[in-house]
Coordinates of C-alpha atoms and ligand atoms in Angstrom, one line a residue:
M479 CA 10.1 -80.8 -79.4
P480 CA 12.0 -82.7 -77.0
G481 CA 12.9 -79.3 -74.6
G482 CA 9.5 -78.2 -74.1
E483 CA 8.5 -80.4 -71.1
T484 CA 12.1 -79.4 -69.6
V485 CA 10.9 -75.7 -69.7
T486 CA 7.4 -76.5 -68.4
S487 CA 8.2 -78.8 -65.7
S488 CA 10.9 -75.9 -64.7
S489 CA 7.7 -73.2 -64.8
V490 CA 6.2 -75.4 -63.0
V491 CA 9.0 -75.9 -60.6
T492 CA 8.9 -71.8 -60.6
A493 CA 5.1 -71.2 -59.9
A494 CA 5.0 -73.6 -56.9
A495 CA 8.3 -72.1 -55.6
V496 CA 6.7 -68.9 -56.5
A497 CA 3.1 -70.1 -55.0
A498 CA 5.2 -71.3 -51.8
T499 CA 6.5 -68.7 -51.0
A500 CA 3.5 -66.5 -51.1
V501 CA 1.5 -68.7 -49.0
G502 CA 4.6 -68.3 -46.4
L503 CA 4.6 -64.8 -46.8
L504 CA 0.8 -64.5 -46.7
S505 CA 0.5 -66.8 -42.9
A506 CA 4.0 -65.1 -41.9
S507 CA 2.8 -61.7 -42.2
R508 CA -0.6 -63.2 -40.7
L509 CA 1.7 -64.6 -37.9
V510 CA 3.2 -60.9 -37.8
R511 CA -0.4 -59.7 -37.6
R512 CA -1.5 -61.7 -34.7
W513 CA 1.9 -61.8 -32.9
R514 CA 1.3 -57.4 -33.1
R515 CA -2.4 -57.5 -32.4
S516 CA -2.0 -59.7 -29.0
R517 CA 1.2 -57.4 -28.0
H518 CA -1.3 -54.3 -28.3
L519 CA -3.8 -56.2 -26.7
S520 CA -1.3 -57.2 -23.7
A521 CA -0.3 -53.4 -23.5
L522 CA -3.9 -52.7 -23.2
R523 CA -4.9 -54.7 -20.6
S524 CA -1.9 -53.9 -18.2
R525 CA -2.6 -50.4 -18.6
L526 CA -6.4 -51.0 -17.5
Q527 CA -4.6 -53.5 -14.8
A528 CA -2.5 -50.7 -13.7
A529 CA -5.6 -47.6 -13.6
Y530 CA -7.8 -49.8 -11.6
R531 CA -5.1 -50.8 -9.4
E532 CA -4.4 -47.4 -8.1
A533 CA -7.8 -46.2 -8.3
K534 CA -8.5 -49.1 -5.8
T535 CA -5.6 -48.1 -3.7
R536 CA -6.4 -44.0 -3.7
F537 CA -10.1 -45.6 -3.0
G538 CA -8.6 -47.7 0.1
E539 CA -6.8 -44.4 1.2
H540 CA -9.4 -42.3 0.9
I541 CA -12.1 -44.3 2.7
N542 CA -9.8 -44.8 6.0
E543 CA -9.7 -40.9 5.5
E544 CA -13.5 -40.7 5.6
V545 CA -14.1 -43.6 8.2
R546 CA -11.8 -41.4 11.2
R547 CA -13.2 -37.9 9.6
Q548 CA -16.6 -39.0 9.9
Q549 CA -15.7 -41.3 13.5
L550 CA -17.7 -43.9 11.9
T551 CA -16.9 -46.3 14.8
D552 CA -16.8 -50.4 13.9
S553 CA -19.7 -50.7 16.3
E554 CA -22.0 -48.1 14.4
K555 CA -20.4 -49.8 11.1
S556 CA -21.8 -53.4 12.0
E557 CA -24.7 -51.9 13.5
I558 CA -25.1 -50.5 10.1
L559 CA -23.8 -53.8 8.1
S560 CA -26.3 -56.6 10.4
L561 CA -29.4 -55.0 9.8
S562 CA -31.6 -56.6 7.0
T563 CA -31.9 -54.8 3.7
G564 CA -36.1 -54.7 4.6
E565 CA -34.7 -53.6 8.1
L566 CA -32.5 -50.8 6.7
L567 CA -34.6 -49.7 3.9
S568 CA -37.5 -49.0 6.5
R569 CA -34.7 -46.7 8.6
L570 CA -33.5 -45.1 5.8
R571 CA -36.9 -43.6 4.4
A572 CA -37.7 -43.1 8.2
K573 CA -34.8 -41.0 8.3
S574 CA -33.5 -42.4 11.5
L575 CA -30.6 -43.6 10.1
D576 CA -28.2 -41.3 7.9
P577 CA -27.6 -42.2 3.9
A578 CA -23.9 -40.8 3.9
R579 CA -23.1 -43.4 7.0
V580 CA -24.8 -46.3 5.1
L581 CA -23.1 -45.7 2.6
L582 CA -20.1 -45.0 4.0
A583 CA -20.1 -48.8 6.5
Y584 CA -21.2 -50.5 3.0
Q585 CA -17.7 -49.0 0.7
A586 CA -15.6 -49.8 4.0
R587 CA -17.3 -53.1 3.8
A588 CA -16.7 -53.8 0.4
Y589 CA -13.2 -52.7 0.8
E590 CA -12.4 -55.2 2.6
V591 CA -14.5 -58.0 1.1
D592 CA -12.8 -57.2 -2.2
R593 CA -9.7 -57.5 -1.0
D594 CA -10.6 -61.3 0.3
L595 CA -12.3 -62.2 -3.1
N596 CA -11.3 -59.8 -5.7
C597 CA -14.7 -59.0 -6.7
V598 CA -15.2 -55.6 -7.5
I599 CA -13.6 -53.7 -10.7
E600 CA -14.5 -50.3 -9.5
F601 CA -15.5 -48.1 -6.6
L602 CA -17.6 -45.5 -8.2
Q603 CA -17.6 -42.2 -5.9
P604 CA -21.3 -41.5 -5.3
D605 CA -23.0 -37.9 -5.0
L606 CA -25.9 -38.6 -2.9
A607 CA -26.8 -34.6 -4.1
E608 CA -27.5 -36.5 -7.6
V609 CA -29.9 -39.4 -6.0
N610 CA -33.7 -39.0 -5.2
L611 CA -33.0 -39.5 -1.7
D612 CA -37.0 -38.9 -1.2
G613 CA -37.4 -42.0 -3.4
P614 CA -38.4 -45.7 -2.6
L615 CA -34.8 -46.8 -2.6
A616 CA -34.1 -44.0 0.7
G617 CA -30.3 -44.0 -0.4
L618 CA -29.9 -47.9 -0.2
P619 CA -26.2 -48.4 -1.6
I620 CA -26.5 -50.9 -4.6
S621 CA -24.1 -52.7 -6.2
I622 CA -23.9 -53.6 -10.1
K623 CA -22.5 -55.8 -12.3
E624 CA -20.1 -54.1 -15.0
S625 CA -22.8 -54.8 -18.0
M626 CA -24.8 -52.2 -16.4
A627 CA -22.9 -48.8 -18.2
V628 CA -22.0 -45.9 -16.5
K629 CA -21.2 -42.7 -18.1
G630 CA -17.2 -42.8 -18.8
K631 CA -16.5 -46.2 -17.6
Y632 CA -15.5 -48.9 -19.2
S633 CA -17.5 -52.2 -20.1
C634 CA -14.8 -54.9 -20.9
F635 CA -15.7 -58.2 -19.4
G636 CA -12.0 -59.1 -19.4
L637 CA -11.5 -58.5 -22.7
A638 CA -8.7 -55.8 -23.5
A639 CA -10.1 -55.3 -27.4
F640 CA -13.0 -53.3 -25.4
A641 CA -11.0 -51.1 -24.0
E642 CA -10.4 -49.2 -27.9
K643 CA -14.8 -48.9 -27.8
P644 CA -16.0 -45.3 -27.0
L645 CA -17.2 -44.9 -23.3
P646 CA -20.5 -44.4 -23.1
T647 CA -21.6 -40.9 -22.8
E648 CA -24.7 -41.2 -20.8
D649 CA -25.3 -44.0 -17.9
C650 CA -27.6 -46.8 -19.2
S651 CA -31.5 -46.6 -18.2
T652 CA -31.1 -48.9 -15.4
V653 CA -28.3 -46.2 -13.7
K654 CA -31.0 -43.4 -14.3
I655 CA -34.1 -45.0 -13.2
L656 CA -32.1 -46.3 -10.2
R657 CA -30.6 -43.2 -8.9
A658 CA -34.0 -41.6 -9.7
L659 CA -35.8 -43.9 -7.1
G660 CA -32.9 -43.4 -4.1
G661 CA -30.8 -46.7 -4.9
V662 CA -26.9 -45.6 -4.9
P663 CA -25.3 -47.7 -7.3
F664 CA -21.6 -47.8 -5.5
V665 CA -19.3 -50.5 -6.9
R666 CA -19.3 -52.0 -10.1
T667 CA -18.7 -56.1 -10.3
S668 CA -16.5 -58.4 -12.3
V669 CA -17.5 -61.0 -14.8
P670 CA -16.1 -64.0 -16.5
Q671 CA -14.1 -63.3 -19.8
T672 CA -17.0 -62.1 -22.5
M673 CA -19.4 -63.1 -19.9
M674 CA -20.7 -66.3 -22.0
S675 CA -19.6 -68.2 -18.7
V676 CA -21.0 -69.7 -15.5
L677 CA -17.1 -69.2 -14.0
S678 CA -16.0 -66.4 -12.2
H679 CA -12.1 -65.5 -14.3
N680 CA -11.1 -62.9 -16.9
P681 CA -7.8 -61.9 -17.7
I682 CA -8.1 -58.2 -16.5
E683 CA -9.6 -58.7 -13.1
G684 CA -8.7 -62.2 -12.3
A685 CA -10.7 -64.5 -10.3
V686 CA -13.6 -63.8 -8.2
K687 CA -13.3 -66.0 -5.3
H688 CA -15.9 -68.1 -3.3
P689 CA -16.8 -66.0 -0.6
T690 CA -16.5 -69.6 2.0
A691 CA -15.0 -72.6 0.2
E692 CA -11.4 -71.2 -0.9
N693 CA -11.1 -73.4 -4.2
R694 CA -14.6 -72.9 -5.2
S695 CA -16.1 -71.4 -8.2
P696 CA -18.6 -68.3 -7.1
G697 CA -20.1 -68.9 -10.5
G698 CA -20.9 -66.8 -12.7
S699 CA -21.8 -64.6 -15.0
S700 CA -22.3 -61.9 -12.3
S701 CA -20.1 -63.5 -10.6
G702 CA -18.5 -60.5 -8.6
E703 CA -21.9 -59.4 -7.2
A704 CA -22.8 -63.1 -6.1
A705 CA -19.7 -62.9 -3.7
L706 CA -20.3 -59.6 -2.5
I707 CA -23.5 -59.8 -1.2
A708 CA -23.3 -63.5 0.0
A709 CA -20.1 -61.5 2.2
G710 CA -22.1 -59.0 3.6
G711 CA -20.8 -55.9 1.4
S712 CA -23.7 -54.8 -0.2
P713 CA -27.4 -55.0 0.1
L714 CA -28.5 -55.3 -2.8
G715 CA -27.3 -55.9 -6.6
L716 CA -28.0 -55.7 -9.8
G717 CA -27.0 -58.9 -12.3
S718 CA -28.2 -60.3 -15.7
D719 CA -29.0 -63.6 -16.7
I720 CA -29.0 -65.0 -20.6
G721 CA -28.1 -68.5 -19.5
G722 CA -28.4 -68.8 -15.4
S723 CA -26.4 -66.2 -14.5
I724 CA -27.8 -64.8 -12.2
R725 CA -29.5 -67.7 -10.8
L726 CA -26.4 -70.1 -10.3
P727 CA -24.1 -67.9 -8.8
A728 CA -27.1 -66.6 -6.3
A729 CA -27.4 -70.5 -5.8
W730 CA -23.5 -71.5 -5.4
C731 CA -23.0 -68.7 -3.2
G732 CA -25.9 -68.5 -1.2
I733 CA -27.9 -65.5 -2.0
A734 CA -31.6 -65.2 -4.0
G735 CA -31.2 -63.5 -7.3
F736 CA -34.1 -63.7 -9.2
K737 CA -35.1 -62.9 -13.4
P738 CA -37.7 -61.4 -14.5
T739 CA -39.1 -62.2 -17.9
S740 CA -37.1 -60.8 -20.5
G741 CA -38.6 -56.9 -21.7
R742 CA -40.3 -56.5 -18.3
L743 CA -37.5 -54.4 -17.4
S744 CA -36.0 -51.7 -19.3
R745 CA -32.6 -52.8 -20.6
Q746 CA -31.4 -49.4 -23.1
G747 CA -27.9 -49.1 -22.9
Q748 CA -26.7 -51.9 -21.1
R749 CA -23.6 -53.7 -22.8
S750 CA -22.5 -57.1 -24.0
V751 CA -20.6 -59.4 -26.2
S752 CA -23.6 -61.8 -27.3
V753 CA -26.1 -59.9 -29.4
Q754 CA -28.1 -62.7 -30.3
K755 CA -31.6 -62.8 -30.3
L756 CA -33.1 -66.5 -29.9
V757 CA -32.6 -66.4 -26.3
P758 CA -33.7 -62.9 -25.1
A759 CA -31.5 -61.1 -22.5
S760 CA -32.9 -60.3 -19.0
W761 CA -31.6 -59.1 -15.8
G762 CA -32.6 -58.5 -12.1
P763 CA -32.6 -58.2 -8.3
M764 CA -29.7 -60.5 -6.0
G765 CA -29.9 -60.3 -2.6
P766 CA -29.6 -61.9 0.9
D767 CA -33.3 -62.5 0.7
V768 CA -36.7 -62.8 -1.0
A769 CA -38.0 -59.6 0.5
S770 CA -34.8 -57.4 -0.7
L771 CA -35.4 -58.9 -4.9
A772 CA -39.4 -57.9 -3.9
T773 CA -38.7 -54.0 -3.1
F774 CA -36.4 -53.8 -5.6
M775 CA -39.1 -55.2 -8.3
K776 CA -41.7 -53.4 -7.0
A777 CA -39.8 -50.1 -6.7
F778 CA -38.8 -50.3 -10.0
C779 CA -41.9 -51.4 -11.9
N780 CA -43.4 -49.1 -9.9
S781 CA -41.4 -46.2 -11.4
E782 CA -42.8 -43.6 -14.2
L783 CA -39.2 -42.8 -15.4
H784 CA -39.3 -46.1 -16.2
D785 CA -41.6 -46.1 -19.2
Q786 CA -41.0 -42.4 -20.0
I787 CA -37.0 -43.7 -20.5
D788 CA -38.1 -46.4 -22.4
P789 CA -41.5 -46.9 -24.5
G790 CA -40.4 -50.4 -25.3
V791 CA -41.3 -51.7 -21.5
P792 CA -44.6 -52.9 -20.6
P793 CA -46.5 -50.2 -18.1
L794 CA -47.4 -52.5 -15.4
G795 CA -46.9 -51.4 -11.9
F796 CA -46.1 -54.5 -9.4
N797 CA -49.2 -55.6 -8.0
E798 CA -48.9 -55.7 -4.1
T799 CA -52.3 -57.5 -3.7
I800 CA -51.0 -60.8 -5.4
Y801 CA -47.3 -60.6 -3.6
V802 CA -49.3 -60.1 -0.1
E803 CA -52.2 -62.4 -0.8
S804 CA -52.2 -65.9 1.6
R805 CA -54.0 -67.9 -0.6
P806 CA -53.2 -71.6 -0.6
L807 CA -51.3 -72.1 -3.6
R808 CA -51.1 -75.3 -6.3
I809 CA -47.5 -76.0 -6.9
G810 CA -46.1 -78.0 -9.3
F811 CA -42.7 -79.6 -8.5
Y812 CA -40.0 -82.0 -10.3
L813 CA -36.5 -83.4 -9.4
Y814 CA -35.7 -84.6 -12.7
D815 CA -36.2 -82.6 -15.8
H816 CA -35.2 -85.8 -18.4
Q817 CA -31.8 -83.8 -19.3
F818 CA -29.7 -84.4 -15.9
Q819 CA -30.4 -85.8 -13.2
A820 CA -29.2 -83.6 -10.2
V821 CA -27.4 -84.4 -7.5
P822 CA -28.5 -85.8 -4.0
S823 CA -28.3 -82.5 -2.7
A824 CA -30.1 -80.5 -5.1
E825 CA -33.5 -82.9 -4.9
R826 CA -33.1 -83.3 -1.1
A827 CA -33.5 -78.8 -1.2
V828 CA -36.7 -79.4 -3.5
K829 CA -37.9 -82.6 -0.9
E830 CA -37.4 -80.4 1.6
T831 CA -39.2 -77.0 0.1
V832 CA -42.3 -79.0 -1.1
D833 CA -42.5 -80.5 2.4
R834 CA -42.1 -77.0 3.7
L835 CA -44.8 -75.6 1.7
A836 CA -47.4 -78.6 2.3
S837 CA -47.3 -78.0 6.1
R838 CA -48.3 -74.2 5.8
G839 CA -51.7 -75.4 3.5
H840 CA -50.5 -75.6 -0.5
T841 CA -51.0 -77.8 -2.7
M842 CA -48.4 -79.4 -3.9
V843 CA -48.1 -81.0 -7.2
P844 CA -45.5 -83.5 -8.9
W845 CA -45.7 -82.4 -11.8
D846 CA -43.4 -83.8 -15.2
P847 CA -42.1 -80.9 -17.4
P848 CA -43.2 -81.7 -21.1
I849 CA -39.6 -81.2 -22.8
R850 CA -39.0 -84.9 -23.0
R851 CA -38.6 -84.9 -26.4
L852 CA -36.2 -81.5 -26.4
N853 CA -32.3 -82.3 -26.1
L854 CA -31.8 -78.6 -23.8
M855 CA -29.1 -78.2 -23.8
E856 CA -27.8 -78.7 -27.6
T857 CA -30.7 -76.6 -28.4
Y858 CA -29.9 -73.6 -25.9
L859 CA -25.9 -73.9 -27.0
R860 CA -27.4 -74.2 -30.7
A861 CA -29.2 -70.7 -30.2
V862 CA -26.2 -68.9 -28.3
T863 CA -23.7 -70.3 -31.2
C864 CA -26.0 -69.9 -33.7
D865 CA -23.3 -68.1 -35.6
G866 CA -20.6 -70.8 -34.5
A867 CA -19.4 -69.0 -31.9
G868 CA -18.0 -65.8 -34.4
I869 CA -18.8 -63.2 -31.9
L870 CA -16.8 -65.0 -29.6
D871 CA -13.9 -65.6 -31.5
D872 CA -13.7 -61.5 -33.0
A873 CA -14.0 -60.5 -29.8
L874 CA -11.2 -62.6 -28.5
N875 CA -9.3 -62.3 -31.2
G876 CA -5.1 -62.4 -30.3
D877 CA -6.3 -61.8 -26.5
R878 CA -5.3 -63.8 -23.5
V879 CA -8.1 -66.5 -24.0
S880 CA -9.2 -67.2 -19.8
Y881 CA -10.3 -71.0 -18.4
A882 CA -13.3 -69.5 -18.2
V883 CA -14.3 -69.5 -21.7
K884 CA -11.4 -72.2 -22.6
L885 CA -13.4 -75.0 -21.8
G886 CA -16.3 -74.5 -24.4
L887 CA -14.3 -72.0 -27.0
H888 CA -11.8 -74.6 -27.1
A889 CA -14.3 -77.6 -28.5
I890 CA -16.0 -75.1 -30.7
Q891 CA -12.3 -73.8 -32.7
V892 CA -12.2 -77.2 -34.0
P893 CA -11.3 -76.9 -37.6
W894 CA -14.1 -79.8 -39.5
P895 CA -11.8 -82.8 -39.7
G896 CA -10.3 -82.5 -36.3
R897 CA -14.4 -81.8 -35.3
W898 CA -15.3 -85.1 -36.7
V899 CA -12.4 -87.0 -34.9
R900 CA -12.9 -85.5 -31.6
Q901 CA -16.8 -86.0 -31.6
R902 CA -16.1 -89.6 -32.0
W903 CA -13.5 -89.6 -29.4
C904 CA -15.8 -87.6 -26.7
R905 CA -18.5 -90.2 -28.1
L906 CA -16.1 -93.2 -26.7
T907 CA -14.3 -91.8 -23.7
G908 CA -17.9 -90.5 -22.3
D909 CA -17.1 -87.4 -22.4
S910 CA -20.9 -86.1 -22.9
E911 CA -20.2 -82.5 -21.9
T912 CA -17.6 -81.7 -24.8
E913 CA -19.2 -83.9 -27.8
E914 CA -22.4 -81.7 -26.5
W915 CA -20.5 -79.0 -27.4
L916 CA -19.1 -79.8 -30.5
R917 CA -22.3 -81.2 -31.8
S918 CA -24.2 -77.7 -30.9
S919 CA -22.0 -75.2 -31.6
V920 CA -22.3 -75.3 -35.7
P921 CA -23.2 -72.3 -37.5
M922 CA -26.5 -72.1 -38.9
P923 CA -26.4 -73.4 -42.1
N924 CA -28.7 -70.7 -43.7
V925 CA -31.6 -68.3 -42.7
L926 CA -34.5 -70.6 -43.0
S927 CA -32.8 -73.2 -40.4
M928 CA -33.1 -70.6 -37.9
W929 CA -36.5 -69.6 -38.6
Y930 CA -37.3 -73.3 -38.5
F931 CA -35.2 -73.3 -35.2
N932 CA -36.8 -71.0 -33.9
Q933 CA -40.4 -72.1 -34.5
E934 CA -39.4 -75.4 -32.6
V935 CA -38.7 -73.7 -29.7
T936 CA -42.0 -71.7 -29.7
S937 CA -44.2 -74.5 -30.4
L938 CA -42.4 -76.4 -27.2
R939 CA -42.7 -73.2 -25.1
E940 CA -46.6 -73.6 -26.1
E941 CA -46.6 -77.1 -24.9
F942 CA -45.4 -76.4 -21.9
T943 CA -47.3 -73.3 -20.8
H944 CA -50.2 -75.3 -22.1
R945 CA -49.9 -77.6 -20.2
W946 CA -48.7 -75.6 -16.8
R947 CA -52.5 -74.4 -17.6
E948 CA -54.5 -77.3 -17.8
D949 CA -52.9 -78.1 -14.2
K950 CA -53.8 -75.2 -12.9
L951 CA -50.8 -73.9 -11.5
D952 CA -49.5 -71.1 -9.6
A953 CA -45.5 -72.0 -9.8
I954 CA -43.1 -74.4 -10.2
I955 CA -40.3 -75.2 -8.2
C956 CA -37.6 -77.6 -9.3
P957 CA -33.4 -78.0 -8.2
A958 CA -31.9 -74.6 -9.2
L959 CA -28.9 -76.3 -11.3
G960 CA -27.9 -80.3 -11.2
C961 CA -24.7 -79.5 -9.1
P962 CA -23.2 -77.2 -6.3
A963 CA -20.6 -75.3 -6.7
V964 CA -17.3 -76.7 -9.0
D965 CA -14.1 -76.0 -8.7
L966 CA -12.5 -72.5 -9.1
E967 CA -11.1 -73.6 -12.2
P968 CA -12.5 -77.3 -13.5
K969 CA -11.1 -79.1 -15.5
S970 CA -13.6 -80.1 -17.6
P971 CA -17.0 -78.8 -19.2
F972 CA -20.0 -79.1 -17.1
N973 CA -23.1 -78.1 -19.1
G974 CA -25.1 -80.8 -18.4
C975 CA -26.0 -80.0 -15.0
L976 CA -26.9 -76.1 -16.5
S977 CA -30.5 -77.4 -18.5
Y978 CA -32.9 -76.8 -15.1
L979 CA -31.5 -72.8 -15.5
V980 CA -31.0 -72.5 -19.1
L981 CA -34.6 -74.2 -20.3
Y982 CA -36.6 -70.6 -18.5
N983 CA -34.2 -68.2 -20.6
L984 CA -34.8 -70.6 -23.7
F985 CA -39.0 -69.8 -22.9
N986 CA -38.6 -66.5 -21.3
F987 CA -40.2 -67.7 -17.9
P988 CA -39.7 -65.4 -14.9
A989 CA -37.3 -67.5 -12.6
G990 CA -35.5 -67.3 -9.2
S991 CA -32.9 -69.3 -6.9
V992 CA -33.8 -69.3 -3.4
P993 CA -31.1 -70.5 -0.4
V994 CA -32.8 -73.4 1.4
T995 CA -29.8 -75.5 2.5
R996 CA -26.3 -76.9 2.3
V997 CA -24.3 -79.9 0.9
T998 CA -24.2 -82.0 3.9
A999 CA -21.8 -85.3 5.1
S1000 CA -24.4 -87.3 4.2
D1001 CA -25.4 -85.7 0.4
V1002 CA -21.9 -86.4 -0.3
A1003 CA -22.0 -90.2 1.0
A1004 CA -25.1 -90.3 -1.3
M1005 CA -23.0 -89.6 -4.3
S1006 CA -22.1 -93.7 -4.1
N1007 CA -25.2 -93.8 -5.8
Y1008 CA -25.1 -91.3 -7.8
P1009 CA -25.3 -92.0 -11.6
L1010 CA -23.3 -90.1 -13.1
A1011 CA -21.0 -89.4 -10.0
G1012 CA -17.8 -89.8 -12.3
R1013 CA -18.8 -86.6 -14.2
L1014 CA -18.8 -84.5 -11.0
V1015 CA -16.7 -83.9 -8.2
M1016 CA -18.7 -83.6 -4.7
R1017 CA -17.3 -82.7 -1.3
Q1018 CA -18.9 -81.1 1.5
Ligands
NAG1421 C1 -53.7 -57.1 -9.1 O1 -54.1 -58.5 -9.2 C2 -55.4 -58.6 -8.6 C3 -55.3 -60.6 -8.6 O2 -55.4 -60.9 -9.8 C4 -56.4 -57.8 -9.8 O3 -57.7 -58.2 -9.3 C5 -55.6 -56.8 -9.7 O4 -56.9 -55.9 -10.9 C6 -54.7 -56.2 -9.9 N1 -53.9 -54.9 -9.6 C7 -53.7 -54.4 -10.4 C8 -53.8 -52.9 -9.8 O5 -52.9 -54.7 -11.5

């Protein structure tokens, strides 16, 4: 029938038109939904911002009033603030200092520091009656990262959607134990959006600034802690570390930070965005010096409440004998991890430390970490984005995305054909950092590949510990990371230099960073011979 064809083709046309309209309507409705969500999240964000701002203003007035009422003079305040954490603590224990005045001095200082550095989310109003002042921390003010859940307080990590999550009905185990030990949590400090970043910005609180270099990043994700402590606004703080988040900001701001083995300290009730288990999360102390970190570890590990609250932690006290003994140690050291060559200043820091320790009678052993066959950053990134970064995508859905996460996430969010093209392009142009992100952030195809991946990491870790034992080492020293503080808002990714940090997350070893030296003019001059100079911008 001649007319049949006409009918068929017109019905095809109709069907195509219907399909096109349906697709159009669907994507239009998706766009509308997305627009509504982002408007909703904007409103949530503004509400939070206004609430935090108002609370800070009220706190400022309250503190000024208290300083006047309690007649805390500038000289008394600076005397309190000038004490080392250890000295402060021993005077508090001896009851020769009043914990209320110490708290007031630190509150006033933290308020000043926050006005310059924007490192505090909110000031708590601690009630000293709730703190065991006879405990080993005897009323010491302690700053805490936003992830340490406090009853009735948000933990948003710069994500507006998290403001709709139920508020914690109790404090996390860390905060409970802290109060029982005599610690006084007094401020909550800021983090980069999602906390899965080593920068310091989020769209709710803005950027935490570096305490001494205006246009640099203080690092992250324990950004607020590092900046506040370095500027003298807190004698001790608590951060968390799943990829250098304690050690990196500590190194960039010039303070000390310690990440214990995951599981050594209870983290019941702490909050985070990432829930993967391939790289274990850890938290620990940050402070002006190593002694302050040891004091904290000692108090916490010796707390009876610790294993009562959390039967998952080993009932293993702090071994004072080992801590105070002065036998000569056998210490391995390396300048290069076969992954990323550290800048000259980082190498100099290790060399000077090695010389100093050798002059004190320790045996220093050049050590070659057995990780040659490991592409460390790729392995680490694969582990933390084994879900194809789906959890980050979810958390950020419809929200304003900070540059602190954009750098890495932009690479991930490219759909397949674009990803392939972009990867080739990055290889051509030598953008190895972005290429690494693209290569490693594909979702694990199935459970089996995740198991094999895990097995591979475990066997590398065994090889590492085996070599350590064979060489009879007590400790290892290496660059904290490959580069000093980058720009506040860097233009390109710099994941390569993190290899020195993430190794000890992937292998779950205790690790810390200690301030040794600062970048000098000759370090900057030495950059002319540094092979990766094009990848890093160095200034004094
Ligand atoms: C502390 O460590 C030393 C040396 O390894 C050991 O002899 C001692 O038993 C340990 N003490 C405790 C309380 O674990």
